[in-house]
Coordinates of C-alpha atoms in Angstrom, one line a residue:
X51 CA 10.7 9.9 9.5
X52 CA 9.7 6.5 10.8
X53 CA 9.3 3.5 8.5
X54 CA 5.7 2.9 9.6
X55 CA 4.6 6.4 10.3
X56 CA 0.9 7.1 10.7
X57 CA 0.1 10.0 8.3
X58 CA -3.7 10.1 8.7
X59 CA -6.4 8.9 11.0
X60 CA -10.2 9.0 10.9
X61 CA -12.6 7.8 13.5
X62 CA -15.9 6.5 12.0
X63 CA -17.5 5.7 15.4
X64 CA -16.6 5.1 19.0
X65 CA -15.1 1.7 18.0
X66 CA -14.1 1.9 14.4
X67 CA -11.1 3.9 13.2
X68 CA -8.9 4.2 10.1
X69 CA -5.1 4.5 10.0
X70 CA -3.1 5.4 6.9
X71 CA 0.4 4.2 7.1
X72 CA 3.3 5.4 4.9
X73 CA 5.3 2.7 3.4
X74 CA 6.0 3.2 -0.4
X75 CA 7.3 -0.3 -1.1
X76 CA 4.4 -2.0 0.6
X77 CA 1.9 0.3 -1.2
X78 CA 3.4 -0.7 -4.5
X79 CA 3.2 -4.4 -3.8
X80 CA -0.3 -4.5 -2.2
X81 CA -3.2 -6.2 -4.0
X82 CA -6.8 -6.5 -3.1
X83 CA -7.5 -9.2 -0.5
X84 CA -4.0 -9.2 1.1
X85 CA -3.3 -8.4 4.7
X86 CA -0.4 -7.3 7.0
X87 CA 0.8 -8.4 10.4
X88 CA 1.1 -5.5 12.8
X89 CA 2.9 -4.9 16.1
X90 CA 1.8 -1.6 17.7
X91 CA 4.9 -1.5 20.0
X92 CA 7.9 -3.5 20.9
X93 CA 6.1 -5.7 23.4
X94 CA 2.8 -5.8 21.6
X95 CA 1.2 -8.9 20.1
X96 CA 1.1 -9.6 16.4
X97 CA -2.3 -9.1 14.8
X98 CA -3.4 -9.6 11.2
X99 CA -5.2 -6.7 9.6
X100 CA -6.6 -6.7 6.1
X101 CA -5.4 -3.9 3.8
X102 CA -8.5 -1.8 3.2
X103 CA -7.0 0.4 0.6
X104 CA -3.6 1.5 -0.9
X105 CA -2.3 4.5 -2.8
X106 CA 0.8 3.9 -4.8
X107 CA 1.2 7.6 -5.6
X108 CA 1.2 8.6 -2.0
X109 CA 3.0 5.4 -0.9
X110 CA 0.5 4.5 1.8
X111 CA -1.7 1.6 2.9
X112 CA -5.0 2.0 4.8
X113 CA -6.2 -0.1 7.7
X114 CA -9.7 0.0 9.1
X115 CA -9.8 -1.4 12.7
X116 CA -12.5 -2.2 15.2
X117 CA -11.5 -1.8 18.9
X118 CA -12.8 -5.0 20.3
X119 CA -9.7 -6.7 21.8
X120 CA -6.9 -5.6 24.1
X121 CA -4.5 -4.7 21.2
X122 CA -7.0 -2.9 19.0
X123 CA -8.3 -0.9 22.0
X124 CA -4.7 0.0 22.9
X125 CA -4.0 1.0 19.3
X126 CA -7.1 3.2 19.3
X127 CA -5.6 5.2 22.1
X128 CA -2.0 5.2 21.1
X129 CA -2.0 5.6 17.3
X130 CA -2.1 9.3 16.6
X131 CA -0.9 11.1 13.4
X132 CA 2.8 11.4 13.6
X133 CA 3.3 8.4 15.7
X134 CA 4.5 5.1 14.3
X135 CA 3.7 1.4 14.5
X136 CA 6.6 -0.8 15.7
X137 CA 6.4 -3.2 12.8
X138 CA 4.2 -4.0 9.8
X139 CA 4.9 -7.1 7.8
X140 CA 3.4 -7.7 4.4
X141 CA 1.6 -7.7 2.2
X142 CA 0.7 -11.3 3.0
X143 CA -1.7 -13.9 1.6
X144 CA -2.7 -14.6 -1.9
X145 CA -4.3 -11.6 -3.7
X146 CA -8.0 -12.0 -4.4
X147 CA -8.5 -13.3 -7.9
X148 CA -10.4 -10.8 -10.0
X149 CA -12.1 -13.1 -12.4
X150 CA -13.6 -12.3 -15.8
X151 CA -17.0 -12.2 -14.2
X152 CA -19.4 -10.0 -16.1
X153 CA -21.6 -9.3 -13.1
X154 CA -20.6 -9.6 -9.5
X155 CA -22.0 -8.9 -6.0
X156 CA -19.5 -7.5 -3.5
X157 CA -20.8 -8.0 0.1
X158 CA -19.3 -6.3 3.1
X159 CA -20.7 -6.6 6.6
X160 CA -19.6 -4.4 9.5
X161 CA -15.8 -4.1 9.5
X162 CA -15.8 -6.2 6.3
X163 CA -17.0 -3.2 4.4
X164 CA -13.4 -1.9 4.4
X165 CA -11.6 -4.9 2.8
X166 CA -14.4 -5.5 0.2
X167 CA -13.8 -2.0 -1.2
X168 CA -10.5 -2.8 -3.1
X169 CA -12.1 -5.9 -4.5
X170 CA -15.2 -4.0 -5.8
X171 CA -12.9 -1.4 -7.3
X172 CA -10.8 -4.1 -9.0
X173 CA -13.8 -5.8 -10.5
X174 CA -15.0 -2.4 -11.8
X175 CA -11.6 -1.7 -13.3
X176 CA -11.8 -5.1 -15.0
X177 CA -15.0 -4.2 -16.7
X178 CA -17.6 -6.0 -14.5
X179 CA -21.0 -4.7 -13.5
X180 CA -20.6 -4.4 -9.7
X181 CA -23.5 -4.6 -7.2
X182 CA -22.4 -3.6 -3.7
X183 CA -24.3 -4.9 -0.7
X184 CA -23.2 -3.3 2.6
X185 CA -24.4 -4.1 6.0
X186 CA -24.2 -2.1 9.2
X187 CA -25.9 -2.3 12.6
X188 CA -27.2 1.3 12.2
X189 CA -26.8 4.5 10.2
X190 CA -24.4 5.8 12.9
X191 CA -21.9 3.1 12.1
X192 CA -21.9 3.6 8.3
X193 CA -18.8 4.6 6.4
X194 CA -17.3 4.7 2.9
X195 CA -20.7 4.6 1.1
X196 CA -19.3 7.5 -1.0
X197 CA -16.3 5.4 -2.1
X198 CA -18.6 2.5 -3.0
X199 CA -20.9 4.7 -5.0
X200 CA -17.9 5.7 -7.1
X201 CA -17.0 2.1 -8.0
X202 CA -20.4 0.3 -7.9
X203 CA -23.1 0.3 -10.6
X204 CA -25.7 -0.4 -7.9
X205 CA -25.4 -0.1 -4.1
X206 CA -27.7 -1.7 -1.6
X207 CA -27.3 -0.7 2.1
X208 CA -28.8 -2.8 4.9
X209 CA -29.0 -1.9 8.5
X210 CA -30.2 -4.1 11.4
X211 CA -32.4 -1.3 12.8
X212 CA -33.7 0.1 9.5
X213 CA -32.2 3.5 10.1
X214 CA -30.8 3.5 6.5
X215 CA -31.6 1.5 3.4
X216 CA -33.1 -2.0 3.9
X217 CA -34.0 -3.1 7.4
X218 CA -32.4 -6.5 7.7
X219 CA -29.3 -8.5 7.0
X220 CA -27.0 -8.5 3.9
X221 CA -28.6 -11.8 2.9
X222 CA -31.8 -9.8 2.1
X223 CA -29.7 -7.5 -0.1
X224 CA -28.2 -10.5 -1.9
X225 CA -31.7 -12.0 -2.4
X226 CA -32.9 -8.7 -4.0
X227 CA -29.8 -8.4 -6.1
X228 CA -30.2 -12.0 -7.5
X229 CA -33.9 -11.4 -8.1
X230 CA -33.2 -8.4 -10.2
X231 CA -30.0 -9.8 -11.8
X232 CA -30.4 -13.6 -12.2
X233 CA -27.4 -13.6 -14.4
X234 CA -25.0 -12.8 -11.6
X235 CA -21.7 -14.7 -12.1
X236 CA -20.0 -14.3 -8.8
X237 CA -20.4 -13.2 -5.2
X238 CA -17.6 -12.1 -2.9
X239 CA -18.4 -11.6 0.8
X240 CA -16.3 -10.3 3.7
X241 CA -17.5 -9.8 7.3
X242 CA -18.3 -11.7 10.5
X243 CA -18.0 -15.5 10.1
X244 CA -21.7 -16.1 10.6
X245 CA -22.5 -13.5 8.0
X246 CA -20.2 -15.1 5.4
X247 CA -21.8 -18.5 6.1
X248 CA -25.3 -16.9 5.5
X249 CA -24.1 -15.3 2.2
X250 CA -22.8 -18.7 1.0
X251 CA -26.1 -20.3 1.8
X252 CA -28.0 -17.5 0.1
X253 CA -26.2 -18.2 -3.2
X254 CA -25.9 -22.0 -3.0
X255 CA -29.3 -22.7 -4.5
X256 CA -28.5 -20.4 -7.4
X257 CA -25.2 -22.0 -8.0
X258 CA -23.4 -18.7 -7.9
X259 CA -19.7 -18.9 -7.3
X260 CA -19.1 -17.4 -3.8
X261 CA -15.8 -16.4 -2.4
X262 CA -15.3 -15.6 1.3
X263 CA -12.3 -14.1 3.2
X264 CA -11.6 -16.1 6.4
X265 CA -10.2 -14.6 9.6
X266 CA -9.0 -17.5 11.9
X267 CA -6.6 -17.0 14.7
X268 CA -3.2 -16.2 13.2
X269 CA 0.2 -15.6 14.8
X270 CA 3.2 -15.7 12.3
X271 CA 1.4 -15.4 9.0
X272 CA 3.7 -17.9 7.3
X273 CA 1.9 -21.2 8.0
X274 CA 4.3 -22.3 10.7
X275 CA 2.1 -21.9 13.8
X276 CA -0.9 -23.8 12.4
X277 CA -3.3 -21.5 14.2
X278 CA -5.0 -20.4 11.0
X279 CA -5.9 -23.8 9.7
X280 CA -9.3 -24.2 8.2
X281 CA -11.2 -27.0 6.6
X282 CA -12.2 -26.4 3.0
X283 CA -13.8 -29.2 0.9
X284 CA -12.7 -31.7 3.5
X285 CA -9.0 -30.7 3.2
X286 CA -6.9 -28.7 5.7
X287 CA -5.8 -25.3 4.5
X288 CA -3.9 -22.5 6.1
X289 CA -5.6 -19.1 5.7
X290 CA -2.3 -17.1 5.8
X291 CA -0.6 -18.9 2.9
X292 CA -3.5 -20.7 1.0
X293 CA -5.9 -17.8 1.5
X294 CA -7.5 -15.9 3.0
X295 CA -10.0 -16.3 0.2
X296 CA -11.8 -19.6 -0.2
X297 CA -14.8 -21.1 -1.9
X298 CA -17.7 -20.3 0.5
X299 CA -19.6 -23.3 -0.5
X300 CA -16.8 -25.6 0.6
X301 CA -15.7 -24.0 3.9
X302 CA -16.5 -25.9 7.1
X303 CA -17.9 -22.9 9.0
X304 CA -18.8 -24.9 12.1
X305 CA -15.2 -25.9 12.6
X306 CA -14.0 -22.3 11.9
X307 CA -16.4 -20.8 14.5
X308 CA -15.3 -23.4 17.0
X309 CA -11.7 -22.5 16.5
X310 CA -12.4 -18.8 16.7
X311 CA -13.8 -19.3 20.2
X312 CA -10.8 -21.4 21.3
X313 CA -9.0 -18.5 23.1
X314 CA -12.1 -16.6 24.2
X315 CA -11.2 -16.9 27.9
X316 CA -7.6 -15.7 27.4
X317 CA -8.6 -12.8 25.2
X318 CA -11.3 -11.7 27.7
X319 CA -8.7 -11.8 30.5
X320 CA -6.2 -9.7 28.5
X321 CA -8.9 -7.1 27.8
X322 CA -9.8 -6.9 31.5
X323 CA -6.2 -6.6 32.6
X324 CA -5.6 -3.8 30.1
X325 CA -8.9 -2.0 31.1
X326 CA -7.8 -2.2 34.7
X327 CA -4.5 -0.6 33.9
X328 CA -6.4 2.2 32.2
X329 CA -8.5 2.7 35.2
X330 CA -5.4 3.1 37.3
X331 CA -4.2 5.8 34.9
X332 CA -7.4 7.8 35.7
X333 CA -6.6 8.1 39.4
X334 CA -5.6 11.7 40.3
X335 CA -1.8 11.3 40.8
X336 CA -1.1 8.7 38.1
X337 CA -3.4 10.5 35.7
X338 CA -1.6 13.8 36.1
X339 CA 1.8 12.2 35.6
X340 CA 0.6 10.4 32.5
X341 CA -0.9 13.5 31.0
X342 CA 2.4 15.3 31.4
X343 CA 4.6 12.6 29.9
X344 CA 2.5 10.9 27.3
X345 CA -0.7 12.7 26.6
X346 CA -2.5 12.7 23.3
X347 CA -0.7 15.8 22.1
X348 CA 2.6 13.9 22.5
X349 CA 1.2 10.9 20.7
X350 CA 1.1 8.8 23.9
X351 CA -1.7 6.9 25.6
X352 CA -4.8 8.9 26.4
X353 CA -5.8 8.7 30.1
X354 CA -9.5 8.6 29.0
X355 CA -11.0 5.2 29.5
X356 CA -13.1 4.2 26.6
X357 CA -16.1 2.0 27.3
X358 CA -16.2 -0.3 24.3
X359 CA -18.3 -3.3 23.4
X360 CA -17.4 -6.8 24.3
X361 CA -16.2 -8.5 21.0
X362 CA -18.0 -11.7 22.0
X363 CA -21.3 -9.8 21.7
X364 CA -22.4 -10.8 18.2
X365 CA -21.3 -8.2 15.7
X366 CA -23.9 -8.7 13.1
X367 CA -22.9 -6.0 10.7
X368 CA -25.7 -6.8 8.3

């Protein structure tokens, strides 16, 4: 049995998928808000992924991934049940502080819905009244609403197209929650950077403590590379060792967004090279050879080329 065996997989949509990884020691150590550094194969890049859930009894951690870049697209095709990841390092980062808040809003937008779940559950276990606000582009992209119903006292769903719940962004859900519950003590938001900035602005006038989980470029996860530095309250912090959670009212979001776009050209080139290699695999001769040696049944790379969205198209997610 491999150390990082994939024991379960679920596909929520054409671009969003779940992997459950067996690693008892990591499952015992994991806390809400932490992340892992993953290498899909020996020559793969290191990517940070937030732990979306963990089960100490089963000895597993759960990752929810969106196929938007070269590596996450590659993992979508390679990672089958019974296969294994080359390396998983963690849990890393400072666990999210579950305060003594009496009433808290937990906001998740798009892929951020997954990592906000363990925080909502932790607040509920700590005795808080939990209001969940989840944002998706459409009903077809929704997932885990059943899990949130189990741990939230109230759940507000927002979709960009109005196909489910409120038509609009998560900021509208926050506004309604505060209007109904002016005694909210804290708001925790995870999702696209522009969404988290919007959440922080929505709570600022009400002076509600707001925590956001930042996702800057990260390589080693130990603070050595400096790629994940962010500005918080005028000071330089490193998301991998000082975070990833920070006070949303103090984060310099303009600087963070600028840094996130720093390697856009290189990332786009990597995606295009990988997509071209997939197209070559679909030619008659190479495709037949690949299907014999490493098809999906064998846990190898599928020869089917997935047409996936460009990650630099705005993923609003609420």
